[in-house]
């Protein structure tokens, strides 16, 4: 099947046209500046070609239309007719407690996704806009929603409940949801495949380390804990996000600097994390360059990040009563051998032994632990689009 994968943001929209059987990416690209002016970057991997166009995109509908035009264009297209697209898979950030897996989009499903808007006020409205635009432009093509939160719905109550008055969970749905679920699901399944084992007999810790970062405990193929929480602000310090902190700090700083909660959250989301500690950058490459030149705060930011990932690995090994494999993925996890080594070294006591040579690789699947390491350490590039395409093909194929 040919599946169009859509990831709609408020002013941008990423797409990939994939063959769900061969897993070939036929075309992919990005619409930017939707609602401002409009820019399309379209790539055709088979030709190693990249095209850029300025196209008016007052709304997401024009953006989707420009994607379809690019896909069928005689010069840079990859299909003869839009009818060749069998289905569309949409990334949706928040499915709340309503969705534990991907689903065919119906009116009821749209209503349930809308009901989750208060839980993800920045993301779900953009995802909904993307779905509606596709429905408008593509008519009755079947569409599937794939949720970032769904994989984590298997967490037990003790892992997802905050120690707040229980009615905030009952009435207001305040609980840990977790994000990056599609990525944790993909890499944990790939890890089992790489090890030639059934996921049902493995305890895996998946470290999705990118601009946003989260770690998950995956026991018997199911997420049993994860570091992001009610929002993607929780857990690890990230590029610009603080991760977990003492809630008392908010009151202290807001009072001292006369800030309202919006200003405070802006600092926690945009000015904290490794950027906040270092004062240099949110990008790990810049931090490594600065650290090499002797910048103490850049070094500290890296160390703090690595230390927190290591602590979570220890916590999740304890939570699962052991660990068979640790996986590194996403921008930092796939590319930054220094961070992988710093996180995994010092864990020899629990059976982790790295292979420096094997670890000096980037961006491709590899076992990076020593051959006699009890716990296997794996580098696995994530592929959320493939997961979305696979789910979509499976659901639509069974209609
Ligand atoms: P997002 O969470 O936005 O999807 P990514 O998973 O693409 O982010 O990760 C982006 C981050 O990966 C960059 O900000 C950068 O810190 C890091 N990164 C990318 N390449 C390298 C590299 N070669 N070395 C270290 N870090 C890298």
GROMACS .gro file of C-alpha atoms and ligand atoms in nm:
model
  426
    1UNK     CA    1   0.000   0.000   0.000
    2UNK     CA    2   0.106   0.360  -0.056
    3UNK     CA    3   0.057   0.548   0.269
    4UNK     CA    4   0.086   0.924   0.313
    5UNK     CA    5   0.213   1.003   0.663
    6UNK     CA    6   0.126   1.349   0.794
    7UNK     CA    7   0.263   1.527   1.100
    8UNK     CA    8   0.084   1.862   1.122
    9UNK     CA    9   0.205   2.144   1.344
   10UNK     CA   10   0.049   2.485   1.387
   11UNK     CA   11   0.240   2.648   1.100
   12UNK     CA   12   0.421   2.352   0.949
   13UNK     CA   13   0.339   2.010   0.811
   14UNK     CA   14   0.578   1.720   0.752
   15UNK     CA   15   0.490   1.442   0.511
   16UNK     CA   16   0.623   1.114   0.378
   17UNK     CA   17   0.479   0.892   0.109
   18UNK     CA   18   0.579   0.537   0.195
   19UNK     CA   19   0.534   0.192   0.051
   20UNK     CA   20   0.412  -0.006   0.350
   21UNK     CA   21   0.543  -0.337   0.211
   22UNK     CA   22   0.891  -0.245   0.085
   23UNK     CA   23   0.924   0.036   0.345
   24UNK     CA   24   1.061   0.259   0.067
   25UNK     CA   25   1.016   0.632   0.119
   26UNK     CA   26   0.890   0.748  -0.221
   27UNK     CA   27   0.889   1.118  -0.129
   28UNK     CA   28   0.903   1.331   0.179
   29UNK     CA   29   0.906   1.694   0.269
   30UNK     CA   30   0.794   1.986   0.472
   31UNK     CA   31   0.544   2.272   0.435
   32UNK     CA   32   0.648   2.574   0.640
   33UNK     CA   33   0.513   2.918   0.718
   34UNK     CA   34   0.149   2.806   0.676
   35UNK     CA   35  -0.075   3.105   0.745
   36UNK     CA   36   0.215   3.344   0.680
   37UNK     CA   37   0.322   3.291   0.318
   38UNK     CA   38   0.411   2.928   0.244
   39UNK     CA   39   0.717   2.725   0.152
   40UNK     CA   40   0.741   2.365   0.034
   41UNK     CA   41   1.055   2.151   0.048
   42UNK     CA   42   1.001   1.827  -0.142
   43UNK     CA   43   1.252   1.542  -0.158
   44UNK     CA   44   1.263   1.232  -0.375
   45UNK     CA   45   1.512   0.992  -0.212
   46UNK     CA   46   1.537   0.758  -0.515
   47UNK     CA   47   1.670   1.047  -0.723
   48UNK     CA   48   1.855   1.205  -0.430
   49UNK     CA   49   1.666   1.518  -0.536
   50UNK     CA   50   1.544   1.816  -0.336
   51UNK     CA   51   1.304   2.081  -0.463
   52UNK     CA   52   1.201   2.406  -0.298
   53UNK     CA   53   0.899   2.616  -0.385
   54UNK     CA   54   0.727   2.926  -0.254
   55UNK     CA   55   0.355   2.848  -0.262
   56UNK     CA   56   0.077   3.048  -0.097
   57UNK     CA   57  -0.051   2.848   0.202
   58UNK     CA   58  -0.311   3.057   0.383
   59UNK     CA   59  -0.435   2.739   0.558
   60UNK     CA   60  -0.338   2.374   0.598
   61UNK     CA   61  -0.573   2.286   0.307
   62UNK     CA   62  -0.350   2.468   0.057
   63UNK     CA   63  -0.047   2.305   0.219
   64UNK     CA   64  -0.193   1.954   0.170
   65UNK     CA   65  -0.297   2.044  -0.185
   66UNK     CA   66   0.059   2.158  -0.261
   67UNK     CA   67   0.192   1.828  -0.125
   68UNK     CA   68  -0.047   1.632  -0.350
   69UNK     CA   69   0.047   1.849  -0.650
   70UNK     CA   70   0.415   1.781  -0.581
   71UNK     CA   71   0.353   1.406  -0.549
   72UNK     CA   72   0.182   1.385  -0.892
   73UNK     CA   73   0.388   1.650  -1.071
   74UNK     CA   74   0.540   1.527  -1.402
   75UNK     CA   75   0.879   1.679  -1.311
   76UNK     CA   76   0.928   1.589  -0.946
   77UNK     CA   77   0.634   1.361  -0.868
   78UNK     CA   78   0.646   0.996  -0.768
   79UNK     CA   79   0.290   0.881  -0.851
   80UNK     CA   80   0.068   0.935  -1.155
   81UNK     CA   81  -0.253   1.003  -0.967
   82UNK     CA   82  -0.356   1.099  -0.614
   83UNK     CA   83  -0.584   0.792  -0.624
   84UNK     CA   84  -0.270   0.579  -0.583
   85UNK     CA   85  -0.256   0.691  -0.219
   86UNK     CA   86  -0.436   0.412  -0.034
   87UNK     CA   87  -0.456   0.576   0.308
   88UNK     CA   88  -0.329   0.859   0.525
   89UNK     CA   89  -0.170   0.813   0.867
   90UNK     CA   90  -0.174   1.113   1.099
   91UNK     CA   91   0.050   1.169   1.396
   92UNK     CA   92  -0.162   1.291   1.686
   93UNK     CA   93   0.016   1.401   2.003
   94UNK     CA   94  -0.242   1.333   2.273
   95UNK     CA   95  -0.493   1.052   2.289
   96UNK     CA   96  -0.550   1.083   2.664
   97UNK     CA   97  -0.689   0.766   2.819
   98UNK     CA   98  -0.921   0.716   2.522
   99UNK     CA   99  -0.663   0.561   2.289
  100UNK     CA  100  -0.427   0.278   2.373
  101UNK     CA  101  -0.358   0.212   2.005
  102UNK     CA  102  -0.390   0.358   1.659
  103UNK     CA  103  -0.743   0.389   1.520
  104UNK     CA  104  -0.935   0.452   1.200
  105UNK     CA  105  -1.051   0.812   1.203
  106UNK     CA  106  -1.430   0.843   1.231
  107UNK     CA  107  -1.652   1.127   1.354
  108UNK     CA  108  -1.647   0.976   1.703
  109UNK     CA  109  -1.268   0.953   1.698
  110UNK     CA  110  -1.243   1.319   1.591
  111UNK     CA  111  -1.466   1.411   1.883
  112UNK     CA  112  -1.245   1.215   2.124
  113UNK     CA  113  -0.930   1.383   1.985
  114UNK     CA  114  -1.101   1.719   2.034
  115UNK     CA  115  -1.182   1.618   2.392
  116UNK     CA  116  -0.805   1.581   2.448
  117UNK     CA  117  -0.734   1.944   2.345
  118UNK     CA  118  -0.715   2.067   2.707
  119UNK     CA  119  -0.440   1.809   2.766
  120UNK     CA  120  -0.235   1.928   2.466
  121UNK     CA  121  -0.356   2.279   2.381
  122UNK     CA  122  -0.064   2.353   2.148
  123UNK     CA  123  -0.047   2.023   1.962
  124UNK     CA  124  -0.388   1.858   1.924
  125UNK     CA  125  -0.554   2.157   1.753
  126UNK     CA  126  -0.279   2.155   1.487
  127UNK     CA  127  -0.316   1.778   1.441
  128UNK     CA  128  -0.693   1.817   1.406
  129UNK     CA  129  -0.645   2.096   1.151
  130UNK     CA  130  -0.417   1.864   0.951
  131UNK     CA  131  -0.675   1.584   0.954
  132UNK     CA  132  -0.958   1.816   0.851
  133UNK     CA  133  -0.750   1.966   0.571
  134UNK     CA  134  -0.675   1.615   0.438
  135UNK     CA  135  -1.042   1.519   0.460
  136UNK     CA  136  -1.133   1.833   0.265
  137UNK     CA  137  -0.873   1.787  -0.008
  138UNK     CA  138  -0.861   1.405  -0.031
  139UNK     CA  139  -1.227   1.316   0.022
  140UNK     CA  140  -1.297   0.962   0.136
  141UNK     CA  141  -0.946   0.819   0.156
  142UNK     CA  142  -0.929   0.619   0.483
  143UNK     CA  143  -0.729   0.791   0.755
  144UNK     CA  144  -0.573   0.659   1.073
  145UNK     CA  145  -0.465   0.844   1.389
  146UNK     CA  146  -0.143   0.731   1.560
  147UNK     CA  147  -0.096   0.876   1.907
  148UNK     CA  148   0.228   0.972   2.086
  149UNK     CA  149   0.069   0.874   2.416
  150UNK     CA  150  -0.089   0.541   2.315
  151UNK     CA  151   0.208   0.309   2.377
  152UNK     CA  152   0.231   0.428   2.738
  153UNK     CA  153  -0.131   0.346   2.820
  154UNK     CA  154  -0.011   0.009   2.953
  155UNK     CA  155   0.162   0.179   3.248
  156UNK     CA  156   0.026   0.052   3.580
  157UNK     CA  157  -0.158   0.293   3.807
  158UNK     CA  158   0.132   0.314   4.050
  159UNK     CA  159   0.354   0.445   3.768
  160UNK     CA  160   0.114   0.697   3.619
  161UNK     CA  161  -0.050   0.842   3.927
  162UNK     CA  162   0.085   1.165   4.081
  163UNK     CA  163   0.071   1.196   4.458
  164UNK     CA  164  -0.195   1.467   4.441
  165UNK     CA  165  -0.547   1.453   4.583
  166UNK     CA  166  -0.703   1.164   4.389
  167UNK     CA  167  -0.990   1.376   4.257
  168UNK     CA  168  -0.745   1.563   4.029
  169UNK     CA  169  -0.698   1.233   3.851
  170UNK     CA  170  -1.063   1.132   3.864
  171UNK     CA  171  -1.211   1.466   3.764
  172UNK     CA  172  -0.933   1.637   3.574
  173UNK     CA  173  -0.735   1.347   3.424
  174UNK     CA  174  -0.412   1.471   3.581
  175UNK     CA  175  -0.172   1.177   3.549
  176UNK     CA  176   0.145   1.073   3.371
  177UNK     CA  177   0.073   1.010   3.003
  178UNK     CA  178   0.419   1.000   2.850
  179UNK     CA  179   0.512   1.094   2.493
  180UNK     CA  180   0.742   0.976   2.209
  181UNK     CA  181   0.539   0.653   2.237
  182UNK     CA  182   0.564   0.572   1.867
  183UNK     CA  183   0.942   0.597   1.888
  184UNK     CA  184   0.972   0.389   2.206
  185UNK     CA  185   0.745   0.126   2.050
  186UNK     CA  186   0.942   0.118   1.726
  187UNK     CA  187   1.289   0.093   1.879
  188UNK     CA  188   1.188  -0.161   2.143
  189UNK     CA  189   1.041  -0.385   1.871
  190UNK     CA  190   1.351  -0.339   1.656
  191UNK     CA  191   1.572  -0.422   1.956
  192UNK     CA  192   1.393  -0.754   2.002
  193UNK     CA  193   1.430  -0.825   1.629
  194UNK     CA  194   1.801  -0.736   1.632
  195UNK     CA  195   1.857  -0.968   1.928
  196UNK     CA  196   1.656  -1.244   1.761
  197UNK     CA  197   1.432  -1.263   2.067
  198UNK     CA  198   1.060  -1.229   2.129
  199UNK     CA  199   0.980  -0.886   2.277
  200UNK     CA  200   0.755  -1.070   2.525
  201UNK     CA  201   1.059  -1.214   2.700
  202UNK     CA  202   1.266  -0.895   2.722
  203UNK     CA  203   1.311  -0.604   2.961
  204UNK     CA  204   1.424  -0.305   2.755
  205UNK     CA  205   1.510   0.052   2.850
  206UNK     CA  206   1.466   0.286   2.555
  207UNK     CA  207   1.643   0.624   2.563
  208UNK     CA  208   1.493   0.867   2.311
  209UNK     CA  209   1.744   1.150   2.338
  210UNK     CA  210   1.687   1.440   2.103
  211UNK     CA  211   1.584   1.799   2.138
  212UNK     CA  212   1.304   1.657   2.350
  213UNK     CA  213   1.410   1.351   2.547
  214UNK     CA  214   1.244   1.068   2.733
  215UNK     CA  215   1.337   0.727   2.870
  216UNK     CA  216   1.095   0.434   2.890
  217UNK     CA  217   1.086   0.099   3.065
  218UNK     CA  218   0.946  -0.162   2.825
  219UNK     CA  219   0.869  -0.495   2.990
  220UNK     CA  220   0.739  -0.782   2.774
  221UNK     CA  221   0.680  -0.538   2.487
  222UNK     CA  222   0.471  -0.303   2.702
  223UNK     CA  223   0.560   0.040   2.838
  224UNK     CA  224   0.554   0.017   3.217
  225UNK     CA  225   0.704   0.357   3.294
  226UNK     CA  226   0.830   0.664   3.113
  227UNK     CA  227   0.992   0.990   3.212
  228UNK     CA  228   0.767   1.245   3.045
  229UNK     CA  229   0.453   1.312   3.239
  230UNK     CA  230   0.127   1.503   3.216
  231UNK     CA  231   0.310   1.720   2.963
  232UNK     CA  232   0.634   1.679   2.762
  233UNK     CA  233   0.801   1.920   3.007
  234UNK     CA  234   0.869   1.646   3.261
  235UNK     CA  235   1.155   1.405   3.316
  236UNK     CA  236   1.502   1.470   3.177
  237UNK     CA  237   1.655   1.812   3.129
  238UNK     CA  238   1.621   1.865   2.751
  239UNK     CA  239   1.743   2.109   2.485
  240UNK     CA  240   1.547   2.398   2.635
  241UNK     CA  241   1.304   2.225   2.875
  242UNK     CA  242   1.380   2.196   3.246
  243UNK     CA  243   1.252   1.844   3.303
  244UNK     CA  244   1.156   1.756   3.660
  245UNK     CA  245   1.202   2.014   3.931
  246UNK     CA  246   1.077   2.101   4.275
  247UNK     CA  247   0.738   2.273   4.227
  248UNK     CA  248   0.830   2.502   4.517
  249UNK     CA  249   1.082   2.673   4.288
  250UNK     CA  250   0.796   2.813   4.082
  251UNK     CA  251   0.642   2.997   4.376
  252UNK     CA  252   0.982   3.123   4.490
  253UNK     CA  253   1.087   3.265   4.151
  254UNK     CA  254   0.742   3.395   4.055
  255UNK     CA  255   0.717   3.589   4.380
  256UNK     CA  256   1.074   3.715   4.372
  257UNK     CA  257   1.062   3.835   4.008
  258UNK     CA  258   0.692   3.918   3.995
  259UNK     CA  259   0.631   3.671   3.711
  260UNK     CA  260   0.299   3.522   3.610
  261UNK     CA  261   0.265   3.151   3.530
  262UNK     CA  262   0.293   3.215   3.154
  263UNK     CA  263   0.631   3.381   3.196
  264UNK     CA  264   0.743   3.105   3.430
  265UNK     CA  265   0.636   2.832   3.188
  266UNK     CA  266   0.807   3.011   2.903
  267UNK     CA  267   1.131   2.993   3.102
  268UNK     CA  268   1.077   2.625   3.186
  269UNK     CA  269   0.995   2.532   2.825
  270UNK     CA  270   1.219   2.758   2.621
  271UNK     CA  271   1.509   2.883   2.833
  272UNK     CA  272   1.598   2.593   3.059
  273UNK     CA  273   1.749   2.247   3.003
  274UNK     CA  274   2.102   2.227   2.866
  275UNK     CA  275   2.057   2.575   2.714
  276UNK     CA  276   1.974   2.716   3.055
  277UNK     CA  277   2.264   2.550   3.235
  278UNK     CA  278   2.522   2.625   2.966
  279UNK     CA  279   2.405   2.963   2.842
  280UNK     CA  280   2.558   2.842   2.514
  281UNK     CA  281   2.308   2.638   2.310
  282UNK     CA  282   2.039   2.372   2.316
  283UNK     CA  283   2.231   2.177   2.051
  284UNK     CA  284   2.461   1.906   2.182
  285UNK     CA  285   2.712   1.965   1.902
  286UNK     CA  286   2.760   2.326   2.017
  287UNK     CA  287   2.789   2.213   2.378
  288UNK     CA  288   3.056   1.960   2.290
  289UNK     CA  289   3.254   2.220   2.093
  290UNK     CA  290   3.226   2.468   2.380
  291UNK     CA  291   3.320   2.203   2.638
  292UNK     CA  292   3.629   2.113   2.435
  293UNK     CA  293   3.731   2.478   2.447
  294UNK     CA  294   3.707   2.466   2.825
  295UNK     CA  295   3.361   2.613   2.880
  296UNK     CA  296   3.270   2.477   3.223
  297UNK     CA  297   2.897   2.540   3.202
  298UNK     CA  298   2.872   2.363   2.865
  299UNK     CA  299   3.052   2.066   3.017
  300UNK     CA  300   2.823   2.081   3.320
  301UNK     CA  301   2.512   2.085   3.099
  302UNK     CA  302   2.630   1.769   2.921
  303UNK     CA  303   2.722   1.601   3.248
  304UNK     CA  304   2.391   1.690   3.407
  305UNK     CA  305   2.200   1.549   3.109
  306UNK     CA  306   2.406   1.229   3.101
  307UNK     CA  307   2.378   1.184   3.478
  308UNK     CA  308   2.000   1.213   3.464
  309UNK     CA  309   1.972   0.957   3.182
  310UNK     CA  310   2.194   0.720   3.381
  311UNK     CA  311   1.978   0.765   3.693
  312UNK     CA  312   1.664   0.678   3.497
  313UNK     CA  313   1.829   0.364   3.360
  314UNK     CA  314   1.901   0.257   3.717
  315UNK     CA  315   1.549   0.342   3.826
  316UNK     CA  316   1.385   0.152   3.542
  317UNK     CA  317   1.610  -0.153   3.585
  318UNK     CA  318   1.492  -0.156   3.947
  319UNK     CA  319   1.130  -0.105   3.842
  320UNK     CA  320   1.144  -0.402   3.603
  321UNK     CA  321   1.363  -0.622   3.824
  322UNK     CA  322   1.637  -0.627   3.561
  323UNK     CA  323   1.722  -0.519   3.211
  324UNK     CA  324   1.823  -0.715   2.900
  325UNK     CA  325   1.885  -0.427   2.660
  326UNK     CA  326   1.934  -0.052   2.659
  327UNK     CA  327   1.854   0.134   2.338
  328UNK     CA  328   1.975   0.477   2.228
  329UNK     CA  329   1.778   0.666   1.966
  330UNK     CA  330   1.686   1.015   1.828
  331UNK     CA  331   1.922   1.301   1.737
  332UNK     CA  332   2.155   1.278   2.038
  333UNK     CA  333   2.114   0.904   2.098
  334UNK     CA  334   2.188   0.819   1.734
  335UNK     CA  335   2.476   1.057   1.676
  336UNK     CA  336   2.650   1.141   1.999
  337UNK     CA  337   2.892   0.864   2.090
  338UNK     CA  338   3.029   1.066   2.383
  339UNK     CA  339   2.689   1.092   2.551
  340UNK     CA  340   2.617   0.722   2.491
  341UNK     CA  341   2.949   0.627   2.647
  342UNK     CA  342   2.908   0.863   2.943
  343UNK     CA  343   2.558   0.730   3.013
  344UNK     CA  344   2.648   0.362   2.985
  345UNK     CA  345   2.985   0.365   3.160
  346UNK     CA  346   2.974   0.313   3.534
  347UNK     CA  347   2.688   0.067   3.486
  348UNK     CA  348   2.925  -0.233   3.480
  349UNK     CA  349   2.786  -0.334   3.823
  350UNK     CA  350   2.456  -0.415   3.652
  351UNK     CA  351   2.610  -0.601   3.360
  352UNK     CA  352   2.660  -0.321   3.106
  353UNK     CA  353   2.994  -0.328   2.925
  354UNK     CA  354   3.043  -0.097   2.628
  355UNK     CA  355   3.261  -0.158   2.323
  356UNK     CA  356   3.430   0.175   2.242
  357UNK     CA  357   3.502   0.071   1.883
  358UNK     CA  358   3.144  -0.045   1.817
  359UNK     CA  359   3.013   0.272   1.983
  360UNK     CA  360   3.209   0.498   1.746
  361UNK     CA  361   2.934   0.474   1.487
  362UNK     CA  362   2.646   0.702   1.391
  363UNK     CA  363   2.296   0.682   1.261
  364UNK     CA  364   2.272   0.311   1.183
  365UNK     CA  365   2.158   0.003   1.372
  366UNK     CA  366   2.441  -0.146   1.576
  367UNK     CA  367   2.514  -0.343   1.891
  368UNK     CA  368   2.750  -0.113   2.081
  369UNK     CA  369   2.811  -0.324   2.391
  370UNK     CA  370   3.098  -0.569   2.427
  371UNK     CA  371   3.030  -0.925   2.317
  372UNK     CA  372   3.045  -1.041   2.680
  373UNK     CA  373   2.814  -0.766   2.807
  374UNK     CA  374   2.520  -0.923   2.994
  375UNK     CA  375   2.302  -0.627   2.902
  376UNK     CA  376   2.305  -0.551   2.530
  377UNK     CA  377   2.336  -0.186   2.436
  378UNK     CA  378   2.192  -0.095   2.098
  379UNK     CA  379   2.195   0.205   1.868
  380UNK     CA  380   1.870   0.213   1.670
  381UNK     CA  381   1.768   0.507   1.449
  382UNK     CA  382   1.404   0.576   1.523
  383UNK     CA  383   1.146   0.573   1.244
  384UNK     CA  384   0.815   0.708   1.367
  385UNK     CA  385   0.691   0.755   1.009
  386UNK     CA  386   0.741   0.387   0.931
  387UNK     CA  387   0.551   0.294   1.246
  388UNK     CA  388   0.265   0.529   1.145
  389UNK     CA  389   0.261   0.387   0.792
  390UNK     CA  390   0.266   0.028   0.922
  391UNK     CA  391  -0.021   0.090   1.167
  392UNK     CA  392  -0.219   0.268   0.896
  393UNK     CA  393  -0.170  -0.012   0.642
  394UNK     CA  394  -0.265  -0.275   0.901
  395UNK     CA  395  -0.585  -0.098   1.008
  396UNK     CA  396  -0.694  -0.001   0.658
  397UNK     CA  397  -0.597  -0.344   0.521
  398UNK     CA  398  -0.831  -0.513   0.766
  399UNK     CA  399  -1.135  -0.300   0.675
  400LIG     P1  400   1.355   1.648   1.801
  400LIG     O1  401   1.331   1.617   1.946
  400LIG     O2  402   1.334   1.792   1.766
  400LIG     O3  403   1.292   1.550   1.706
  400LIG     P2  404   1.603   1.525   1.719
  400LIG     O4  405   1.574   1.388   1.767
  400LIG     O5  406   1.609   1.549   1.572
  400LIG     O6  407   1.511   1.633   1.786
  400LIG     O7  408   1.743   1.569   1.784
  400LIG     C1  409   1.799   1.693   1.754
  400LIG     C2  410   1.921   1.711   1.842
  400LIG     O8  411   2.016   1.606   1.816
  400LIG     C3  412   2.000   1.839   1.812
  400LIG     O9  413   1.950   1.947   1.882
  400LIG     C4  414   2.137   1.802   1.860
  400LIG    O10  415   2.148   1.838   1.997
  400LIG     C5  416   2.145   1.652   1.850
  400LIG     N1  417   2.242   1.607   1.749
  400LIG     C6  418   2.225   1.591   1.618
  400LIG     N2  419   2.340   1.550   1.560
  400LIG     C7  420   2.434   1.540   1.657
  400LIG     C8  421   2.572   1.501   1.664
  400LIG     N3  422   2.639   1.466   1.555
  400LIG     N4  423   2.633   1.504   1.784
  400LIG     C9  424   2.566   1.540   1.895
  400LIG     N5  425   2.436   1.576   1.896
  400LIG    C10  426   2.370   1.576   1.780
   0.00000   0.00000   0.00000
